[in-house]
XYZ file of C-alpha atoms in Angstrom:
470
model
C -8.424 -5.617 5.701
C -5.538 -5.599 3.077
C -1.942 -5.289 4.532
C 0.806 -4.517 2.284
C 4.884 -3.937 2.171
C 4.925 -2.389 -1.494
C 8.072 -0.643 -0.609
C 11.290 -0.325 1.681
C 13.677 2.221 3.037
C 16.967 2.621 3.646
C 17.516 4.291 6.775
C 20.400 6.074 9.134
C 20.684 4.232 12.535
C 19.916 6.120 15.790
C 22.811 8.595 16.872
C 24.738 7.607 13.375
C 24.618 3.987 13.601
C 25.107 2.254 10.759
C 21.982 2.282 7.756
C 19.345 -1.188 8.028
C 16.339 -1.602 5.839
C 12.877 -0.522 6.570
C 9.325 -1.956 5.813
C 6.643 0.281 5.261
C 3.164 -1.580 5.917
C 0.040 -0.691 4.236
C -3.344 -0.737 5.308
C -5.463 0.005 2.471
C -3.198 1.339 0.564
C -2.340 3.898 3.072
C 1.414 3.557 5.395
C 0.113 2.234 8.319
C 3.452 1.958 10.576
C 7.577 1.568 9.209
C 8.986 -1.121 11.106
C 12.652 -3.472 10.652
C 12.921 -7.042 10.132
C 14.281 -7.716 13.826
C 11.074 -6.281 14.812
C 8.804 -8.550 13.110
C 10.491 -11.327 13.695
C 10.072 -10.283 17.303
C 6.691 -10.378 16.629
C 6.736 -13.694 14.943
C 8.785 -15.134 18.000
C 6.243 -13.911 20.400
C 3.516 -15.092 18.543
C 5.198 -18.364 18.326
C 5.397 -18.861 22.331
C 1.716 -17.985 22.673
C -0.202 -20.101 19.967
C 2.600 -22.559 18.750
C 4.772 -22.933 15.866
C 2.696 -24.763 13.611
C -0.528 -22.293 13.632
C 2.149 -19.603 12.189
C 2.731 -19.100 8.587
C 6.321 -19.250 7.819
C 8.699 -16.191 8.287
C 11.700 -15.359 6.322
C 14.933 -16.825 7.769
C 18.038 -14.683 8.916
C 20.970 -13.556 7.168
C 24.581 -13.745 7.862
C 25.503 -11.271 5.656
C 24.455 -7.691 4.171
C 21.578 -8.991 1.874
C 21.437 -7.901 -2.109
C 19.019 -5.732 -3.536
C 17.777 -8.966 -4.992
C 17.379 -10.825 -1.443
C 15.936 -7.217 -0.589
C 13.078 -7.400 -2.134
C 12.301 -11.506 -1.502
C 12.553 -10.926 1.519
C 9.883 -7.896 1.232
C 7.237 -10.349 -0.763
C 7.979 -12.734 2.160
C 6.893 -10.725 4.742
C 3.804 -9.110 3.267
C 2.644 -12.463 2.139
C 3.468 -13.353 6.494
C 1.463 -10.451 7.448
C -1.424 -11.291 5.370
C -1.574 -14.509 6.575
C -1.135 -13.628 9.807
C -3.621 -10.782 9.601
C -6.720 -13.210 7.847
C -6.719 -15.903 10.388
C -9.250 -15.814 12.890
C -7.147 -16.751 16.107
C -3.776 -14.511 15.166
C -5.511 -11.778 13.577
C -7.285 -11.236 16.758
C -4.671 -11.354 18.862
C -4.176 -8.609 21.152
C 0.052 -9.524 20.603
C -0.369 -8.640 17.264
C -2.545 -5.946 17.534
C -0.628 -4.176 19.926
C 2.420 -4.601 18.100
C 0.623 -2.329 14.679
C -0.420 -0.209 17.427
C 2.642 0.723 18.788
C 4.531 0.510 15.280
C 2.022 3.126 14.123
C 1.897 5.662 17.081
C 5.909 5.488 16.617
C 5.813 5.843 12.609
C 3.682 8.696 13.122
C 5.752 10.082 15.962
C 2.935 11.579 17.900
C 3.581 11.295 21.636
C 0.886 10.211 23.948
C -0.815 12.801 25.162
C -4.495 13.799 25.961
C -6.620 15.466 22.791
C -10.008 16.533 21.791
C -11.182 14.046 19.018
C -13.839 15.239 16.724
C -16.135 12.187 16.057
C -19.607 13.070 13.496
C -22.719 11.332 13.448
C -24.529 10.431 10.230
C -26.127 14.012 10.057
C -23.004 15.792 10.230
C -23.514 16.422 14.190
C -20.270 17.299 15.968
C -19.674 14.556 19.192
C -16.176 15.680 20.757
C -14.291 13.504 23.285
C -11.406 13.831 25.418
C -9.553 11.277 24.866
C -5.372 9.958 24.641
C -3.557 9.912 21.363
C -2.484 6.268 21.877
C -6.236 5.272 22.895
C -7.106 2.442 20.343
C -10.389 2.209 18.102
C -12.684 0.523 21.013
C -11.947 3.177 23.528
C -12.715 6.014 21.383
C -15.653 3.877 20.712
C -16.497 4.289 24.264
C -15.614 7.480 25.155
C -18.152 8.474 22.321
C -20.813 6.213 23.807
C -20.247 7.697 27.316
C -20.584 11.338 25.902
C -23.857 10.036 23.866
C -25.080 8.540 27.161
C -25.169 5.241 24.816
C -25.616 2.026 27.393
C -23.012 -0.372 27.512
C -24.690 -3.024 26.203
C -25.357 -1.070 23.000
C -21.914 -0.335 21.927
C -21.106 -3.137 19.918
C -23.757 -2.562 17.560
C -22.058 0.856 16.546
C -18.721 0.990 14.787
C -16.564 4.575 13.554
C -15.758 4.645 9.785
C -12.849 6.641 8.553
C -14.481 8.856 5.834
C -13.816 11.480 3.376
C -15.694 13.691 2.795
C -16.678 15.077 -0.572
C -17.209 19.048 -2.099
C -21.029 18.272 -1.673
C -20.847 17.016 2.066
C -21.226 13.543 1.174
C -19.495 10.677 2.577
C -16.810 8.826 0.536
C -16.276 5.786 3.469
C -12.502 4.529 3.281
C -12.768 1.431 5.839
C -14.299 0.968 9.306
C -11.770 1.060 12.098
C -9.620 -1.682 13.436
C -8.709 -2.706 16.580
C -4.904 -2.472 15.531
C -5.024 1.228 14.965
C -4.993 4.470 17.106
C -8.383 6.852 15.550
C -6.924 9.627 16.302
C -3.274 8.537 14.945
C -4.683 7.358 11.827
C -6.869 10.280 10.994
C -4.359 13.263 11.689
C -1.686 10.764 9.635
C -3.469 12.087 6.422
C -2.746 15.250 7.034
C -6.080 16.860 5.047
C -9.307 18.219 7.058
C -11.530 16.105 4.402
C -10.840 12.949 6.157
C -13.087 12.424 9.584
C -14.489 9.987 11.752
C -17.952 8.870 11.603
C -20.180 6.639 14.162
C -22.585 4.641 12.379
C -24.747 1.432 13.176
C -22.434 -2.142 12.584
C -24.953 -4.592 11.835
C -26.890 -5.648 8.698
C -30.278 -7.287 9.786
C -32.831 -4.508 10.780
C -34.573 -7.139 13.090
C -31.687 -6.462 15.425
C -32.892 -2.570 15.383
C -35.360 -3.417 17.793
C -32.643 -3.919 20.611
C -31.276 -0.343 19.410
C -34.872 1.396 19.945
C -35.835 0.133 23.657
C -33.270 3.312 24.184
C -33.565 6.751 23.809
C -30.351 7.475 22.283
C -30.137 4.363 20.527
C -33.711 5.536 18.411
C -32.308 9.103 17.979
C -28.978 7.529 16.472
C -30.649 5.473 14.232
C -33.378 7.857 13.509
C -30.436 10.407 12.590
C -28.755 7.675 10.335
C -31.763 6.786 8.679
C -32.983 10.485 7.797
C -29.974 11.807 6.446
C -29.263 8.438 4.422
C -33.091 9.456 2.808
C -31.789 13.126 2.024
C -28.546 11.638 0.354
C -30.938 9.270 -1.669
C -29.658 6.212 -0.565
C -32.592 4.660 0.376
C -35.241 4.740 -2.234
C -38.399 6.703 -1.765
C -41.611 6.803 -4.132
C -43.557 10.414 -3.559
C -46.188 8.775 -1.180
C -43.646 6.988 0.879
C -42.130 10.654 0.809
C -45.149 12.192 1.929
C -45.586 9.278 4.483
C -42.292 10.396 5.870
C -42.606 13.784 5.838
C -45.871 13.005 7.835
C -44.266 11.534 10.785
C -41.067 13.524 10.887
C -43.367 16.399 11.541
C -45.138 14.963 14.304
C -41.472 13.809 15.788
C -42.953 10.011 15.084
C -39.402 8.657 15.277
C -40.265 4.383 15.552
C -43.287 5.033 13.441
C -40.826 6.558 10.709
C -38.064 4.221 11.469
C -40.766 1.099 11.302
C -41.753 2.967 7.294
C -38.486 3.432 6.255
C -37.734 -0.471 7.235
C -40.060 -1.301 4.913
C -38.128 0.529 1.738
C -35.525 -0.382 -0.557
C -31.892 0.161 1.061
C -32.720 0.915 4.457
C -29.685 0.406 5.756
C -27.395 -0.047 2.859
C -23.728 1.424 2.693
C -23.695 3.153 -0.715
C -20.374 3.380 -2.081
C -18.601 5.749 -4.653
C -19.773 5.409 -8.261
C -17.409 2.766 -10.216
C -17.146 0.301 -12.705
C -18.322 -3.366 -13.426
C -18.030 -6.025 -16.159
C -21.876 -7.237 -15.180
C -24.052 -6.992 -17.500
C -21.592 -6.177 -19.980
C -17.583 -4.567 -19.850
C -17.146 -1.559 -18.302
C -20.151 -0.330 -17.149
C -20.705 1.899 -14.807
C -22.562 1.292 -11.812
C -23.686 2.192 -8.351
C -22.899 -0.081 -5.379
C -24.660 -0.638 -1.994
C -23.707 -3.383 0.367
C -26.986 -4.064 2.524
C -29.815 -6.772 3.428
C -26.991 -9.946 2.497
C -26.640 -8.493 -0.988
C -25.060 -6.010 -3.186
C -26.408 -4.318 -5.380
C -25.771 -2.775 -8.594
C -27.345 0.286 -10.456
C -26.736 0.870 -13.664
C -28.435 2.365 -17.072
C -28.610 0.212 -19.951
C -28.390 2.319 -23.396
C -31.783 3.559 -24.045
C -33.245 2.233 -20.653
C -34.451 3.366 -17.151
C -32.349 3.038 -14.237
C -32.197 -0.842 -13.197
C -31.146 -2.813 -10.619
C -29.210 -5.722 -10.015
C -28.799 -7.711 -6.733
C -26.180 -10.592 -5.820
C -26.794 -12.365 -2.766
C -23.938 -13.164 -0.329
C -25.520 -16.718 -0.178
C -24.806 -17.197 -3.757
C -21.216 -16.389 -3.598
C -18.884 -18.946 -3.923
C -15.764 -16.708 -2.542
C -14.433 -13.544 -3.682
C -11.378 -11.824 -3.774
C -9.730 -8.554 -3.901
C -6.648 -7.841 -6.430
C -4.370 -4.997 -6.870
C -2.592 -4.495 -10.314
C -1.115 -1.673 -12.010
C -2.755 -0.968 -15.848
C -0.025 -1.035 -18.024
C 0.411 2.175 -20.664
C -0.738 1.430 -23.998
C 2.324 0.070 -25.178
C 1.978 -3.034 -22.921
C 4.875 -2.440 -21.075
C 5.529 -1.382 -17.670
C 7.064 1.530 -16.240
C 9.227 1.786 -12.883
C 8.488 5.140 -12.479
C 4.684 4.869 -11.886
C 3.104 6.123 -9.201
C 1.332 3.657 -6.579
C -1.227 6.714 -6.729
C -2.054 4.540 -10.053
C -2.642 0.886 -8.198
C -6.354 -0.215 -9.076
C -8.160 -2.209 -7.161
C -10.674 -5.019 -7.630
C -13.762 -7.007 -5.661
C -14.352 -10.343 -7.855
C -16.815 -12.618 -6.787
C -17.734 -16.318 -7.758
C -21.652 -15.780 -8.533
C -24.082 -19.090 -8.631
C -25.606 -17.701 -11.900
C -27.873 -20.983 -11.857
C -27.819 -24.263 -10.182
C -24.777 -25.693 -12.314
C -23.083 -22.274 -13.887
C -20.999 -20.226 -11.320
C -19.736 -17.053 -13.090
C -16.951 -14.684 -12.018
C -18.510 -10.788 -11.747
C -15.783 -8.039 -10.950
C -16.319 -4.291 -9.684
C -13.064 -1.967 -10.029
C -13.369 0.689 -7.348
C -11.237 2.396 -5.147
C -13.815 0.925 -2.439
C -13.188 -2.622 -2.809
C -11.732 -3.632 -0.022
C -14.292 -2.002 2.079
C -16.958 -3.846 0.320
C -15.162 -7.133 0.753
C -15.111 -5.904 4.331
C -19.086 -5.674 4.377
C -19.661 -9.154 2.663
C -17.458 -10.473 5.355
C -19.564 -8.585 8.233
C -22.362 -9.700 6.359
C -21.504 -13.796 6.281
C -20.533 -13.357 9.998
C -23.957 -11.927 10.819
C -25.618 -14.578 8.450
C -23.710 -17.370 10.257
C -24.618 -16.278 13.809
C -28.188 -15.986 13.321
C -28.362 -19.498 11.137
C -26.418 -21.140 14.345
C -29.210 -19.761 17.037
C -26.693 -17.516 18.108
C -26.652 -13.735 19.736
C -25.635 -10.989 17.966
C -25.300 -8.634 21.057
C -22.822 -11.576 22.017
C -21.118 -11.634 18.373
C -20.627 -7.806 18.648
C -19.249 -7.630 21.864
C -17.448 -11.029 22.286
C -13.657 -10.820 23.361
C -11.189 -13.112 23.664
C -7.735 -12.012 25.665
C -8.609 -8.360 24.981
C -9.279 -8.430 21.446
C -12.599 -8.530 19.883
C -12.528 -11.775 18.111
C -13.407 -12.759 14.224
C -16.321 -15.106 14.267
C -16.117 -19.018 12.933
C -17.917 -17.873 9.825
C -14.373 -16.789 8.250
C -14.325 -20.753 7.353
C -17.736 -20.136 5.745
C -16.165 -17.932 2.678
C -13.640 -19.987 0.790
C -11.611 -16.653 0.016
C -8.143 -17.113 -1.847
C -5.459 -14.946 -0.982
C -5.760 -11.167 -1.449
C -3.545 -10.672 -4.397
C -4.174 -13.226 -6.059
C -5.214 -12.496 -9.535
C -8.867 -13.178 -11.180
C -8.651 -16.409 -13.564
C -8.014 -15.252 -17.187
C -9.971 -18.289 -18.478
C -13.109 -17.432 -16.374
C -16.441 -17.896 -18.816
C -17.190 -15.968 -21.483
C -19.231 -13.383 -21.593
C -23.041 -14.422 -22.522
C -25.240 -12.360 -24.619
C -27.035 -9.202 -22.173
C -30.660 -10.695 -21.909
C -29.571 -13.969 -20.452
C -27.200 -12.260 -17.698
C -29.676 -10.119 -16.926
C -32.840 -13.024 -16.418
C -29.848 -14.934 -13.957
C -29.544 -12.044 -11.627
C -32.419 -10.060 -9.605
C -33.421 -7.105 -11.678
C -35.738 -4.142 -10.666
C -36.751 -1.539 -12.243
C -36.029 1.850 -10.544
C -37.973 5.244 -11.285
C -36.474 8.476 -11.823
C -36.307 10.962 -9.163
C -39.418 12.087 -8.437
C -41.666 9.284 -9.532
C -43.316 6.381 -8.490
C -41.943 2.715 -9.226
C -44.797 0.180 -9.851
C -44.663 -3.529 -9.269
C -44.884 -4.115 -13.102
C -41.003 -3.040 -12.665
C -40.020 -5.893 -10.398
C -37.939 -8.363 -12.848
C -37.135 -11.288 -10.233
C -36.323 -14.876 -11.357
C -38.359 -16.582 -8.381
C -36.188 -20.023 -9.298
C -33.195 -19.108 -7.097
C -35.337 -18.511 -4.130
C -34.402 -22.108 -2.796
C -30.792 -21.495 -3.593
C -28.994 -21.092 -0.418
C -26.097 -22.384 1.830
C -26.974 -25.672 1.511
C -26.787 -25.511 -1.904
C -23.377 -24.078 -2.304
């Protein structure tokens, strides 16, 4: 999750005290909560008694005196780069101090009183689900109120999650970021002010094996059954004609495990698809489609004069990743204050083991990136779990002083910090038909047709590459 102070305020005192300095903090790119210096070094001092002062980052010193518009803004790059820090580490990030503190901050920001409201959650069909539920109730009780009006067991929670979406002129889904347990749904939705933004309940886990657990229960089938039918009618799973047919079959006779136990079986069952963007792989800006699924992403793209193909990067084969921010610069190569943060773009790089002694850097600009570093990280925590004999029913609902709490596996992804910029002198880029023989390729057939095996383009000598190899 990328938090940000890109801007401050001045601000009037209460009752016409004297003007202090606001922080706006951004989640995503989005104001998340406006709060003063003396409350986040509140923050910092509390955290301090609880875990120590040597686990904290360091936090901007006091001032004597008024500070300059200079001091101003280091002090703003200070705390961002605090929050950050604070934010990624797996013991303060969790905390329920620090959660409740963006929790309060927001509800207050907002200035929506607490109050009991009807919260319109959807499921992956579109289905209405509305809950009664308090404007100041945070992500995992909405969570549970919508399990409790599904009937959903207890035990069965944690391996759903709600997704703040938008949704498009065709009724798709554009998803914006799952939610955190240092926000308020209902707060954070009604914040953006515009009816195309909604919640959305959809499975949390990666590794259909675990699907099992989620189909011993009646409304645990018909959720994923509803997930996995309308994610076949928005074509992100992909579907030869028999397949189809197959489908089709068993829908008919209300089949639902036989038709969940097919659609296992395809390409992207259970992928997030994401919006279509741009990438630098195979060649500069091409544009692709991105799904995050199976411990991969994947790419689609169409090569001049070629059928749609496919390439897949395994999260096992990345070295770290990153996501940047930057502002393009006009065409005279010089910046301009008065650009809009509407302009910011963002970027997912990611350290690819290309072969067993050439790592290559592979970037995707989208709007999305931060919610597909988001899934790589879900992904590596799920990965780690199951490669340590662990239990993902006790990964998913695991807390620790209130607060669900960030797996070990963080330490597994050697991710620099969140801003920090792709290296310039990264390799070269190599001619098209050896980047494409590095990376999975298959072939994909049009709409409508039938993809063969003579399609399948894999290079079978990274199969042994794996964490122990990294």
């Amino acid at each position: 999750m990328h938090f940000s102070i890109p801007e401050t305020e001045s601000r009037s005192g209460d009752s016409g005290g004297s003007a202090y300095v606001a922080y706006n903090i951004h989640v995503n790119g989005v104001l998340h909560c406006r709060v003063r210096y003396s409350q986040l070094l509140g923050l910092h001092e509390q955290l301090r008694k609880e875990y120590g002062a040597n686990v904290l980052p360091a936090f901007p010193p006091k001032k004597l005196f008024s500070l300059t518009p200079a001091e101003v803004e280091q002090r703003r790059e200070q705390l961002e780069k605090y929050m950050q820090a604070v934010r990624q580490d797996p013991l303060l990030g969790s905390s329920e101090t620090f959660n409740s503190f963006l929790r309060r901050a927001q509800q207050e920001t907002q200035q929506v009183p607490t109050e009991e409201v009807s919260l319109e959650v959807l499921l992956s069909n579109g289905q209405k689900v509305l809950v009664n539920v308090l404007t100041s109730d945070q992500t995992e009780d909405v969570l549970e109120a919508v399990a409790t009006k599904l009937d959903l067991p207890d035990d069965l929670i944690g391996y759903f999650s709600l997704f703040l979406v938008r949704e498009k002129e065709d009724g798709a889904f554009s998803f914006v970021r799952k939610l955190q347990e240092f926000e308020l749904p209902y707060v954070s939705v009604t914040s953006l002010r515009s009816q195309e933004y909604k919640i959305v309940l959809r499975k949390s886990y990666w590794d259909s094996a675990y699907d099992d657990d989620v189909m011993e229960n009646r409304v645990g089938l018909n959720l994923l059954y509803a997930q996995t039918v309308s994610d076949i009618e928005r074509g992100w799973i992909l579907v030869t004609k028999e397949q189809h047919r197959q489908l089709k079959s068993l829908q008919e006779k209300v089949s639902k495990k036989e038709f969940l136990r097919l659609a296992q079986t395809l390409r992207h069952y259970g992928y997030l698809r994401f919006d279509a963007c741009v990438a630098d792989f195979p060649e500069k800006d091409c544009p692709v489609v991105v799904s995050a699924g199976n411990s991969e992403l994947s790419l689609q793209l169409r090569l001049p004069g070629q059928q749609l193909r496919e390439g897949s990067f395994r999260v096992t084969r990345m070295r770290c990743w990153r996501v940047t921010s930057s502002v393009p610069l006009p065409s005279g190569g010089t910046s301009s204050p008065s650009r809009g943060r509407g302009e910011v773009r963002l970027e997912l790089a990611f350290e690819y083991l290309m072969s067993k002694d050439r790592l290559q850097w592979v970037t995707i600009t989208s709007p999305q990136a931060i919610m597909m570093s988001i899934c790589l990280q879900s992904m590596v925590d799920e990965l780690m779990v199951k490669k340590s004999g662990g239990n993902i029913r006790k990964m998913l609902r695991r807390r620790v002083g209130g607060a669900l709490r960030r797996s070990d596996s963080q330490q597994a992804v050697k991710s620099p910090p969140l801003l920090e910029s792709p290296d310039a002198n990264r390799e070269s880029v190599v001619k098209l038909s050896s980047k494409l023989s590095a990376v999975s390729l298959r072939g994909i057939g049009s709409p409508g047709t039938d993809a063969s095996a003579s399609d399948v383009h894999g290079n079978f000598a990274f199969e042994g590459i794996g964490d122990e190899d990294l």
